[in-house]
Amino acid sequence: MNRKGWAILMRSKMKPTTTTTNQHLFNKLPISNEVGLTKPSSQGNQFSQNPSSSMQNPERELKVVQASMHSSISTSKTDIIDSVLNDFSEGYFSLSIQKRQELLLVLAREYDVNRTQVRELIHQYLGLEPPVGEKGQASGLDESLLSAFYRTERNLRHALQPKYEILFERLNTHPGGLKFLTILRADLLSMLAKENIASLRALDSYLKEKLATWLSPAALELHHITWDDSASLLEKIVAYEAVHPISNLLDLKRRLGVGRRCFGYLHPAIPGEPLIFIEVALLKNVAQTIQEVLWDDPPTPESEASCALFYSISSTQPGLAGINLGKFLIKRVIELVKRDMPHVSTFATLSPIPGYMQWLLSKLASQSKLAESEAGYTPHMSDGRSGSTFRENILHPEEEAALMELSEEFSFGKNGMEVMWNLLTSRNYEWTSSERLLSVVQAPLMRLCARYLLQEKKRGKALDAVANFHLQNGAVCLPSS
Amino acid sequence: MNRKGWAILMRSKMKPTTTTTNQHLFNKLPISNEVGLTKPSSQGNQFSQNPSSSMQNPERELKVVQASMHSSISTSKTDIIDSVLNDFSEGYFSLSIQKRQELLLVLAREYDVNRTQVRELIHQYLGLEPPVGEKGQASGLDESLLSAFYRTERNLRHALQPKYEILFERLNTHPGGLKFLTILRADLLSMLAKENIASLRALDSYLKEKLATWLSPAALELHHITWDDSASLLEKIVAYEAVHPISNLLDLKRRLGVGRRCFGYLHPAIPGEPLIFIEVALLKNVAQTIQEVLWDDPPTPESEASCALFYSISSTQPGLAGINLGKFLIKRVIELVKRDMPHVSTFATLSPIPGYMQWLLSKLASQSKLAESEAGYTPHMSDGRSGSTFRENILHPEEEAALMELSEEFSFGKNGMEVMWNLLTSRNYEWTSSERLLSVVQAPLMRLCARYLLQEKKRGKALDAVANFHLQNGAVCLPSS
């Protein structure tokens, strides 16, 4: 390939232009994502909802797959277990999503907890004296009676495990099985998003616990992803980048080059595919906008960097939803950067705040309504609150005044909050490109954002899911100003 | 170093000449075995019963260590958890084995299951109708009642987990924590070997289950150990080889060179130290004696090999006793050898049979007594059995005759079995070096050995622990003849 051809390749778009979500990408990108080590040809290219999978493998009859599921759980012949599990996973992948749901319902209901056994053990357990009595004094039992108590307690604990535990355990130690389990869970989640079925919910919750144990951070390897990595791995970075899409090969190379770092967590049983990865920019100062990070050209020399900016984190496995690997990944990457680059002392994140606008608009609308409906409305009392318990002017007096000035020129409103609401929802987001409008709305937008992130709580956690993630990782709030 | 010096070094003994068990080695070899990644200097060189450890770190007061154990379990501050856990593990390692036992008793008893909560949940649980009734028909509950049932069941399952679960979970995700847990379990096992304390037994059994989950084969990496590996890793192979001690560097190099393979399972959280390793010899035919394997010079060219002989397998972690990693390791190595060397078609093990002699001697003694005490004793009936239900002449007629011939010359005895017993227990094992004696005892020894391995059972398993291990891995019996 000549120079020009290479330049064109490096700049050509890597993804469809529509703003797709990750979920859609699964169906569109032909990523090689092999499930099985033993039978890559038949198990490859399997995604949870990939409609082409049933075309590659002819769909099997549900009852045939169900029979192989049964064997996978109940066989005691260790020499055939691998072929039984291969047969089951191939059968599963051949099924349509509807048939998979029927199969998983059978799994959830018929391979559930043995409740007759649980009840027997409960009665046995309640009949035994515990090591420490109700009032906290030692029971004085001898060791053999204590042993019997502990044994019954352990038996009860084991009996409360559903029978499908066996299937999960066997798949976990089977080549390709862990990946299969994450796909199975992704299927479960997409079923539960449509319809809440209690037994499937219980199955999902149990599988989630098992996956969290097996994918414990101790079992994961931190991998520094570079331009020297295999194309099959880099392809996954492009496909799964969920925060700031990678536009072309140049963009990708840039994110792995000087002044940038990319780290992923890999599991030995799912080789060549990071479960989660994070992108870091080494800068002189905390960036104000993501554009500075993605397009600062030339990059800051690494020896001059004093700030590590975590600008993107993406999970590659929809089946691991709710299992917080990011927290551990960030911690490990911070340690690593600290060790390798002692001159970097600021660790920050530049993050979208997905729930802010929605919260702000609803706040502005409801407070503006309350203000209107109330007689004797005082636009701004000293504490920002007035008569009604729920009523509150969320704007400061000078913000209110500046917005009311705009009311005549740009956007109608009976009070500052209504003006702001109208501005923010106006067509084409005019306010984002007008200096005059920005000069007025920036101050209240920033101030209210800090309040949204730090003060608005639900059950003790930040209202915003992304904010909550960062705050749990030890972040303090520094909205760019 | 000149050539002669090098030759001397390669041949010099690597271990004390006494036949030590692995347990003793721990106290003698100065192996670098770092527990912590974060603080290697203070946590290094810690072995469960290493008497020098308390000298390296001044012993802390038990109540101080107990307080840090309490914080490790109860703190909810995620930003200090790492330093709290470091503090606890350092404190633990500073304690003598007696103090450790006191501490573990506190852990077992005071951070146990919350039984008040368990009883409450049991009553709640028994009051709810299960998804499928006693007679197997669906209960017809609506989804919200079913959800409540599943939720209570899950809560009960969680409540039955002891509080020390939190400590184990936290250590598992803490750098060096997994290694610490294996040492803690080794301590528990050595305490339980001296005295069976029910609460410690329950603690051990719980920890064993957790370790088995975290060290699942899916999380382990198969590593081909070669002469190019680090000295610190090779040192561990020498130290932990439990079947056929490695006598010097030449011997080690030989076991990693042409015609030999050594594979280990590594866990990402315990780097540079295989948890278990196996040694394989590639030969033309199944070897008859271990000497052929250890000293066949020059080795068989690999292209001529048709047999892979698994001649040694050693676990490096006493704290992982009872967790069968060997079974998975053997399976993976067989797959690997099959793939890389399709001309290798025989997979065999050359194995000691530790329980055989004891079984044989007791059989010979008791049957010889029964034979004597019975009147009308017929040395050999056609089926080898006579009057008494338990009486049996375990020798064939020609074996009996040959042994009785020896009776006059070498060893006194009223019947073949007594002669054989006397021969086998004679001073200096004379029979092993005399051609005449060997020609007589070899046939019955081989025949009875096959019977011992394959027919003598206890609870459905082979009587011999080593035989049982191999049979579970799919071996069939081929005693060298």
mmCIF file of C-alpha atoms in Angstrom, chain A residues 146-462:
data_model
loop_
_atom_site.group_PDB
_atom_site.id
_atom_site.type_symbol
_atom_site.label_atom_id
_atom_site.label_comp_id
_atom_site.label_asym_id
_atom_site.label_seq_id
_atom_site.Cartn_x
_atom_site.Cartn_y
_atom_site.Cartn_z
ATOM 1 C CA LEU A 146 -20.765 -28.330 68.631
ATOM 2 C CA SER A 147 -19.482 -30.190 65.582
ATOM 3 C CA ALA A 148 -22.969 -31.520 64.922
ATOM 4 C CA PHE A 149 -24.346 -27.981 65.140
ATOM 5 C CA TYR A 150 -21.796 -26.520 62.723
ATOM 6 C CA ARG A 151 -22.305 -29.428 60.367
ATOM 7 C CA THR A 152 -26.067 -28.928 60.254
ATOM 8 C CA GLU A 153 -25.597 -25.212 59.724
ATOM 9 C CA ARG A 154 -23.257 -25.870 56.825
ATOM 10 C CA ASN A 155 -25.642 -28.425 55.350
ATOM 11 C CA LEU A 156 -28.472 -25.922 55.535
ATOM 12 C CA ARG A 157 -26.307 -23.299 53.832
ATOM 13 C CA HIS A 158 -25.521 -25.753 51.062
ATOM 14 C CA ALA A 159 -29.105 -26.920 50.732
ATOM 15 C CA LEU A 160 -30.185 -23.332 50.103
ATOM 16 C CA GLN A 161 -28.091 -23.311 46.949
ATOM 17 C CA PRO A 162 -30.209 -23.942 43.887
ATOM 18 C CA LYS A 163 -29.417 -26.944 41.735
ATOM 19 C CA TYR A 164 -28.400 -24.716 38.812
ATOM 20 C CA GLU A 165 -25.331 -23.874 40.891
ATOM 21 C CA ILE A 166 -23.887 -27.142 39.532
ATOM 22 C CA LEU A 167 -24.315 -25.970 35.930
ATOM 23 C CA PHE A 168 -22.639 -22.643 36.698
ATOM 24 C CA GLU A 169 -19.754 -24.306 38.533
ATOM 25 C CA ARG A 170 -19.172 -26.802 35.756
ATOM 26 C CA LEU A 171 -19.275 -24.154 33.054
ATOM 27 C CA ASN A 172 -16.844 -21.991 35.006
ATOM 28 C CA THR A 173 -14.157 -24.668 34.875
ATOM 29 C CA HIS A 174 -14.939 -25.564 31.255
ATOM 30 C CA PRO A 175 -12.995 -23.878 28.427
ATOM 31 C CA GLY A 176 -15.112 -21.008 27.109
ATOM 32 C CA GLY A 177 -17.677 -21.569 29.859
ATOM 33 C CA LEU A 178 -17.116 -18.316 31.715
ATOM 34 C CA LYS A 179 -17.728 -16.329 28.546
ATOM 35 C CA PHE A 180 -20.841 -18.418 27.883
ATOM 36 C CA LEU A 181 -22.127 -17.563 31.364
ATOM 37 C CA THR A 182 -21.693 -13.816 30.749
ATOM 38 C CA ILE A 183 -23.707 -14.157 27.531
ATOM 39 C CA LEU A 184 -26.354 -16.176 29.306
ATOM 40 C CA ARG A 185 -26.629 -13.397 31.885
ATOM 41 C CA ALA A 186 -26.851 -10.748 29.159
ATOM 42 C CA ASP A 187 -29.791 -12.712 27.761
ATOM 43 C CA LEU A 188 -31.407 -12.855 31.178
ATOM 44 C CA LEU A 189 -31.035 -9.095 31.601
ATOM 45 C CA SER A 190 -32.613 -8.367 28.246
ATOM 46 C CA MET A 191 -35.539 -10.671 29.099
ATOM 47 C CA LEU A 192 -35.994 -9.035 32.495
ATOM 48 C CA ALA A 193 -35.967 -5.584 30.928
ATOM 49 C CA LYS A 194 -39.118 -6.559 29.052
ATOM 50 C CA GLU A 195 -40.897 -8.540 31.739
ATOM 51 C CA ASN A 196 -40.157 -9.081 35.407
ATOM 52 C CA ILE A 197 -40.432 -12.805 36.108
ATOM 53 C CA ALA A 198 -39.597 -13.649 39.714
ATOM 54 C CA SER A 199 -37.904 -16.988 39.050
ATOM 55 C CA LEU A 200 -35.733 -15.502 36.261
ATOM 56 C CA ARG A 201 -34.892 -12.582 38.539
ATOM 57 C CA ALA A 202 -33.729 -15.073 41.207
ATOM 58 C CA LEU A 203 -31.678 -16.956 38.604
ATOM 59 C CA ASP A 204 -30.078 -13.695 37.469
ATOM 60 C CA SER A 205 -29.304 -12.573 40.978
ATOM 61 C CA TYR A 206 -27.649 -15.896 41.795
ATOM 62 C CA LEU A 207 -25.609 -15.903 38.587
ATOM 63 C CA LYS A 208 -24.525 -12.321 39.225
ATOM 64 C CA GLU A 209 -23.171 -13.320 42.639
ATOM 65 C CA LYS A 210 -21.251 -16.234 41.155
ATOM 66 C CA LEU A 211 -19.776 -14.114 38.360
ATOM 67 C CA ALA A 212 -18.721 -11.459 40.871
ATOM 68 C CA THR A 213 -16.847 -14.134 42.840
ATOM 69 C CA TRP A 214 -15.134 -15.659 39.827
ATOM 70 C CA LEU A 215 -14.234 -12.310 38.328
ATOM 71 C CA SER A 216 -12.788 -11.063 41.570
ATOM 72 C CA PRO A 217 -10.119 -8.414 40.896
ATOM 73 C CA ALA A 218 -7.516 -10.771 42.354
ATOM 74 C CA ALA A 219 -8.060 -13.072 39.391
ATOM 75 C CA LEU A 220 -7.791 -10.282 36.819
ATOM 76 C CA GLU A 221 -4.659 -9.110 35.112
ATOM 77 C CA LEU A 222 -3.989 -5.467 34.452
ATOM 78 C CA HIS A 223 -2.851 -5.095 30.869
ATOM 79 C CA HIS A 224 -1.360 -1.938 29.382
ATOM 80 C CA ILE A 225 -2.986 -1.783 25.957
ATOM 81 C CA THR A 226 -0.733 -0.357 23.241
ATOM 82 C CA TRP A 227 -0.494 -0.076 19.460
ATOM 83 C CA ASP A 228 1.615 -3.250 19.659
ATOM 84 C CA ASP A 229 -1.361 -5.309 20.805
ATOM 85 C CA SER A 230 -3.131 -7.664 18.446
ATOM 86 C CA ALA A 231 -5.647 -6.299 15.979
ATOM 87 C CA SER A 232 -8.305 -8.563 17.468
ATOM 88 C CA LEU A 233 -7.859 -6.933 20.872
ATOM 89 C CA LEU A 234 -7.725 -3.373 19.485
ATOM 90 C CA GLU A 235 -10.836 -4.058 17.450
ATOM 91 C CA LYS A 236 -12.636 -4.690 20.735
ATOM 92 C CA ILE A 237 -11.462 -1.363 22.148
ATOM 93 C CA VAL A 238 -12.991 0.390 19.138
ATOM 94 C CA ALA A 239 -16.195 -1.604 19.350
ATOM 95 C CA TYR A 240 -16.808 -1.185 23.050
ATOM 96 C CA GLU A 241 -15.627 2.389 23.676
ATOM 97 C CA ALA A 242 -18.875 3.696 25.151
ATOM 98 C CA VAL A 243 -18.039 7.256 26.236
ATOM 99 C CA HIS A 244 -16.157 8.910 23.370
ATOM 100 C CA PRO A 245 -16.402 6.844 20.174
ATOM 101 C CA ILE A 246 -13.142 6.228 18.330
ATOM 102 C CA SER A 247 -13.534 7.727 14.870
ATOM 103 C CA ASN A 248 -10.683 6.156 12.917
ATOM 104 C CA LEU A 249 -7.362 4.339 13.232
ATOM 105 C CA LEU A 250 -5.487 7.624 13.731
ATOM 106 C CA ASP A 251 -7.744 8.435 16.672
ATOM 107 C CA LEU A 252 -7.144 4.952 18.122
ATOM 108 C CA LYS A 253 -3.375 5.198 17.656
ATOM 109 C CA ARG A 254 -3.403 8.589 19.309
ATOM 110 C CA ARG A 255 -5.211 7.220 22.386
ATOM 111 C CA LEU A 256 -2.540 4.541 22.788
ATOM 112 C CA GLY A 257 0.448 6.806 22.071
ATOM 113 C CA VAL A 258 2.532 9.471 23.839
ATOM 114 C CA GLY A 259 0.744 11.238 26.669
ATOM 115 C CA ARG A 260 -2.044 8.672 26.726
ATOM 116 C CA ARG A 261 -2.575 5.389 28.509
ATOM 117 C CA CYS A 262 -5.113 2.656 28.064
ATOM 118 C CA PHE A 263 -5.428 -0.174 30.589
ATOM 119 C CA GLY A 264 -7.703 -3.191 30.601
ATOM 120 C CA TYR A 265 -8.579 -5.987 32.991
ATOM 121 C CA LEU A 266 -8.159 -9.411 31.421
ATOM 122 C CA HIS A 267 -9.306 -12.732 32.788
ATOM 123 C CA PRO A 268 -7.246 -15.852 31.989
ATOM 124 C CA ALA A 269 -10.368 -17.703 30.865
ATOM 125 C CA ILE A 270 -11.453 -14.943 28.451
ATOM 126 C CA PRO A 271 -8.183 -14.265 26.641
ATOM 127 C CA GLY A 272 -7.637 -11.368 24.253
ATOM 128 C CA GLU A 273 -10.685 -9.445 25.394
ATOM 129 C CA PRO A 274 -10.526 -6.928 28.234
ATOM 130 C CA LEU A 275 -13.616 -7.085 30.465
ATOM 131 C CA ILE A 276 -13.306 -3.372 31.102
ATOM 132 C CA PHE A 277 -10.828 -0.717 29.995
ATOM 133 C CA ILE A 278 -9.983 2.819 30.927
ATOM 134 C CA GLU A 279 -8.355 5.650 28.978
ATOM 135 C CA VAL A 280 -6.073 8.175 30.630
ATOM 136 C CA ALA A 281 -4.600 11.439 29.344
ATOM 137 C CA LEU A 282 -1.403 12.866 30.865
ATOM 138 C CA LEU A 283 -1.727 16.656 30.866
ATOM 139 C CA LYS A 284 -0.187 19.771 32.409
ATOM 140 C CA ASN A 285 -3.482 20.716 34.040
ATOM 141 C CA VAL A 286 -6.980 19.368 34.404
ATOM 142 C CA ALA A 287 -8.631 19.845 31.020
ATOM 143 C CA GLN A 288 -11.720 21.996 30.776
ATOM 144 C CA THR A 289 -13.343 20.176 27.883
ATOM 145 C CA ILE A 290 -13.122 16.736 26.363
ATOM 146 C CA GLN A 291 -12.086 18.317 23.050
ATOM 147 C CA GLU A 292 -8.810 19.391 24.641
ATOM 148 C CA VAL A 293 -8.160 15.765 25.551
ATOM 149 C CA LEU A 294 -9.144 14.197 22.278
ATOM 150 C CA TRP A 295 -7.484 16.793 20.035
ATOM 151 C CA ASP A 296 -4.599 18.446 21.873
ATOM 152 C CA ASP A 297 -1.936 18.430 19.226
ATOM 153 C CA PRO A 298 0.947 17.883 19.836
ATOM 154 C CA PRO A 299 0.464 16.014 23.122
ATOM 155 C CA THR A 300 2.047 17.268 26.337
ATOM 156 C CA PRO A 301 5.529 15.743 26.764
ATOM 157 C CA GLU A 302 5.066 13.092 29.468
ATOM 158 C CA SER A 303 7.836 14.536 31.649
ATOM 159 C CA GLU A 304 5.858 17.796 31.909
ATOM 160 C CA ALA A 305 2.578 16.180 32.913
ATOM 161 C CA SER A 306 1.301 16.745 36.413
ATOM 162 C CA CYS A 307 -2.246 15.524 35.910
ATOM 163 C CA ALA A 308 -3.695 12.156 34.939
ATOM 164 C CA LEU A 309 -7.158 12.599 33.511
ATOM 165 C CA PHE A 310 -9.390 9.529 33.372
ATOM 166 C CA TYR A 311 -11.521 10.490 30.421
ATOM 167 C CA SER A 312 -13.239 7.256 29.473
ATOM 168 C CA ILE A 313 -14.128 3.891 30.985
ATOM 169 C CA SER A 314 -16.056 1.166 29.167
ATOM 170 C CA SER A 315 -17.238 -2.279 30.039
ATOM 171 C CA THR A 316 -17.218 -4.809 27.230
ATOM 172 C CA GLN A 317 -19.591 -7.359 28.731
ATOM 173 C CA PRO A 318 -23.272 -6.525 29.035
ATOM 174 C CA GLY A 319 -23.536 -9.718 31.082
ATOM 175 C CA LEU A 320 -21.414 -8.197 33.846
ATOM 176 C CA ALA A 321 -23.790 -5.293 34.498
ATOM 177 C CA GLY A 322 -23.844 -4.366 38.177
ATOM 178 C CA ILE A 323 -20.483 -5.977 38.936
ATOM 179 C CA ASN A 324 -18.272 -3.025 39.772
ATOM 180 C CA LEU A 325 -14.874 -3.815 38.299
ATOM 181 C CA GLY A 326 -14.210 -0.150 37.452
ATOM 182 C CA LYS A 327 -13.587 0.762 41.071
ATOM 183 C CA PHE A 328 -10.718 -1.726 41.311
ATOM 184 C CA LEU A 329 -9.352 -0.885 37.882
ATOM 185 C CA ILE A 330 -9.131 2.835 38.700
ATOM 186 C CA LYS A 331 -7.394 2.087 42.006
ATOM 187 C CA ARG A 332 -4.793 -0.109 40.339
ATOM 188 C CA VAL A 333 -4.154 2.331 37.509
ATOM 189 C CA ILE A 334 -3.678 5.214 39.956
ATOM 190 C CA GLU A 335 -1.133 3.142 41.905
ATOM 191 C CA LEU A 336 0.678 2.275 38.700
ATOM 192 C CA VAL A 337 0.822 5.845 37.397
ATOM 193 C CA LYS A 338 1.972 7.098 40.824
ATOM 194 C CA ARG A 339 4.792 4.587 40.849
ATOM 195 C CA ASP A 340 5.936 5.160 37.256
ATOM 196 C CA MET A 341 5.441 8.946 37.173
ATOM 197 C CA PRO A 342 5.981 10.493 40.597
ATOM 198 C CA HIS A 343 5.587 13.980 39.075
ATOM 199 C CA VAL A 344 1.905 13.284 38.391
ATOM 200 C CA SER A 345 0.040 14.420 41.470
ATOM 201 C CA THR A 346 -3.480 15.269 40.290
ATOM 202 C CA PHE A 347 -5.889 12.488 39.390
ATOM 203 C CA ALA A 348 -9.099 13.670 37.871
ATOM 204 C CA THR A 349 -11.979 12.571 35.734
ATOM 205 C CA LEU A 350 -13.702 14.487 32.979
ATOM 206 C CA SER A 351 -17.088 13.050 32.937
ATOM 207 C CA PRO A 352 -20.491 13.501 31.365
ATOM 208 C CA ILE A 353 -23.321 14.077 33.843
ATOM 209 C CA PRO A 354 -26.134 12.216 32.177
ATOM 210 C CA GLY A 355 -28.924 12.966 34.666
ATOM 211 C CA TYR A 356 -28.259 16.637 35.277
ATOM 212 C CA MET A 357 -30.303 18.222 32.493
ATOM 213 C CA GLN A 358 -33.324 16.111 33.253
ATOM 214 C CA TRP A 359 -33.148 16.929 36.941
ATOM 215 C CA LEU A 360 -32.622 20.638 36.278
ATOM 216 C CA LEU A 361 -35.476 20.969 33.793
ATOM 217 C CA SER A 362 -37.914 19.213 36.081
ATOM 218 C CA LYS A 363 -36.769 21.371 39.008
ATOM 219 C CA LEU A 364 -37.120 24.567 36.972
ATOM 220 C CA ALA A 365 -40.572 23.581 35.715
ATOM 221 C CA SER A 366 -42.018 22.564 39.061
ATOM 222 C CA GLN A 367 -40.590 25.525 40.990
ATOM 223 C CA SER A 368 -41.693 27.967 38.327
ATOM 224 C CA LYS A 369 -45.233 26.529 38.566
ATOM 225 C CA LEU A 370 -45.238 26.734 42.374
ATOM 226 C CA ALA A 371 -44.011 30.314 42.195
ATOM 227 C CA GLU A 372 -46.720 31.320 39.776
ATOM 228 C CA SER A 373 -49.565 29.677 41.625
ATOM 229 C CA GLU A 374 -48.715 31.305 44.902
ATOM 230 C CA ALA A 375 -50.048 34.712 45.660
ATOM 231 C CA GLY A 376 -47.718 37.262 47.230
ATOM 232 C CA TYR A 377 -44.782 35.633 45.489
ATOM 233 C CA THR A 378 -41.491 37.197 46.490
ATOM 234 C CA PRO A 379 -38.925 36.397 43.844
ATOM 235 C CA HIS A 380 -36.057 36.062 46.256
ATOM 236 C CA MET A 381 -36.097 35.928 49.993
ATOM 237 C CA SER A 382 -32.778 35.960 51.791
ATOM 238 C CA ASP A 383 -32.675 32.144 52.139
ATOM 239 C CA GLY A 384 -34.067 31.528 48.714
ATOM 240 C CA ARG A 385 -37.194 29.998 50.236
ATOM 241 C CA SER A 386 -40.630 31.408 50.847
ATOM 242 C CA GLY A 387 -44.105 30.436 52.053
ATOM 243 C CA SER A 388 -44.697 26.893 50.812
ATOM 244 C CA THR A 389 -42.564 24.140 52.265
ATOM 245 C CA PHE A 390 -41.634 22.837 48.846
ATOM 246 C CA ARG A 391 -41.295 26.183 47.159
ATOM 247 C CA GLU A 392 -37.812 27.434 46.583
ATOM 248 C CA ASN A 393 -36.292 29.887 44.150
ATOM 249 C CA ILE A 394 -33.304 27.920 42.994
ATOM 250 C CA LEU A 395 -31.785 31.022 41.392
ATOM 251 C CA HIS A 396 -29.734 33.678 43.163
ATOM 252 C CA PRO A 397 -31.031 37.293 42.951
ATOM 253 C CA GLU A 398 -28.397 38.373 40.412
ATOM 254 C CA GLU A 399 -29.072 35.277 38.287
ATOM 255 C CA GLU A 400 -32.801 35.983 38.421
ATOM 256 C CA ALA A 401 -32.224 39.568 37.332
ATOM 257 C CA ALA A 402 -29.911 38.666 34.465
ATOM 258 C CA LEU A 403 -32.343 36.055 33.166
ATOM 259 C CA MET A 404 -35.314 38.439 33.353
ATOM 260 C CA GLU A 405 -33.323 40.869 31.261
ATOM 261 C CA LEU A 406 -33.024 38.198 28.576
ATOM 262 C CA SER A 407 -36.774 37.604 28.767
ATOM 263 C CA GLU A 408 -37.481 40.638 26.676
ATOM 264 C CA GLU A 409 -34.846 39.930 24.068
ATOM 265 C CA PHE A 410 -34.676 36.162 23.566
ATOM 266 C CA SER A 411 -36.954 34.008 25.572
ATOM 267 C CA PHE A 412 -40.255 34.691 27.201
ATOM 268 C CA GLY A 413 -40.916 33.879 30.870
ATOM 269 C CA LYS A 414 -42.812 35.132 33.902
ATOM 270 C CA ASN A 415 -39.835 34.467 36.182
ATOM 271 C CA GLY A 416 -36.135 33.590 35.915
ATOM 272 C CA MET A 417 -36.753 29.874 36.221
ATOM 273 C CA GLU A 418 -39.252 29.865 33.360
ATOM 274 C CA VAL A 419 -36.869 31.929 31.221
ATOM 275 C CA MET A 420 -34.081 29.481 31.904
ATOM 276 C CA TRP A 421 -36.295 26.490 31.134
ATOM 277 C CA ASN A 422 -37.331 28.030 27.827
ATOM 278 C CA LEU A 423 -33.726 28.828 26.934
ATOM 279 C CA LEU A 424 -32.423 25.377 27.705
ATOM 280 C CA THR A 425 -35.147 23.645 25.710
ATOM 281 C CA SER A 426 -35.103 26.003 22.725
ATOM 282 C CA ARG A 427 -34.576 24.555 19.304
ATOM 283 C CA ASN A 428 -31.021 23.829 18.132
ATOM 284 C CA TYR A 429 -29.630 24.525 21.610
ATOM 285 C CA GLU A 430 -29.069 28.143 20.620
ATOM 286 C CA TRP A 431 -27.685 28.958 24.078
ATOM 287 C CA THR A 432 -24.639 26.750 23.537
ATOM 288 C CA SER A 433 -23.362 28.898 20.679
ATOM 289 C CA SER A 434 -24.363 32.392 21.776
ATOM 290 C CA GLU A 435 -21.819 34.272 23.894
ATOM 291 C CA ARG A 436 -24.497 36.562 25.255
ATOM 292 C CA LEU A 437 -26.708 33.713 26.402
ATOM 293 C CA LEU A 438 -23.800 31.698 27.784
ATOM 294 C CA SER A 439 -22.635 34.636 29.881
ATOM 295 C CA VAL A 440 -25.981 34.545 31.663
ATOM 296 C CA VAL A 441 -26.683 30.837 32.033
ATOM 297 C CA GLN A 442 -23.174 29.578 32.781
ATOM 298 C CA ALA A 443 -23.092 30.740 36.411
ATOM 299 C CA PRO A 444 -26.398 29.161 37.497
ATOM 300 C CA LEU A 445 -25.708 26.040 35.419
ATOM 301 C CA MET A 446 -22.370 25.462 37.164
ATOM 302 C CA ARG A 447 -23.639 26.255 40.623
ATOM 303 C CA LEU A 448 -26.712 24.061 40.325
ATOM 304 C CA CYS A 449 -24.615 21.273 38.873
ATOM 305 C CA ALA A 450 -22.441 21.192 41.977
ATOM 306 C CA ARG A 451 -25.599 21.052 44.062
ATOM 307 C CA TYR A 452 -27.003 18.264 41.891
ATOM 308 C CA LEU A 453 -23.853 16.203 42.192
ATOM 309 C CA LEU A 454 -23.154 16.640 45.871
ATOM 310 C CA GLN A 455 -26.398 17.453 47.627
ATOM 311 C CA GLU A 456 -29.166 15.668 45.785
ATOM 312 C CA LYS A 457 -29.311 12.167 47.206
ATOM 313 C CA LYS A 458 -31.445 9.091 46.940
ATOM 314 C CA ARG A 459 -31.022 6.477 49.664
ATOM 315 C CA GLY A 460 -27.759 8.122 50.717
ATOM 316 C CA LYS A 461 -26.229 7.895 47.241
ATOM 317 C CA ALA A 462 -25.793 10.607 44.629
#
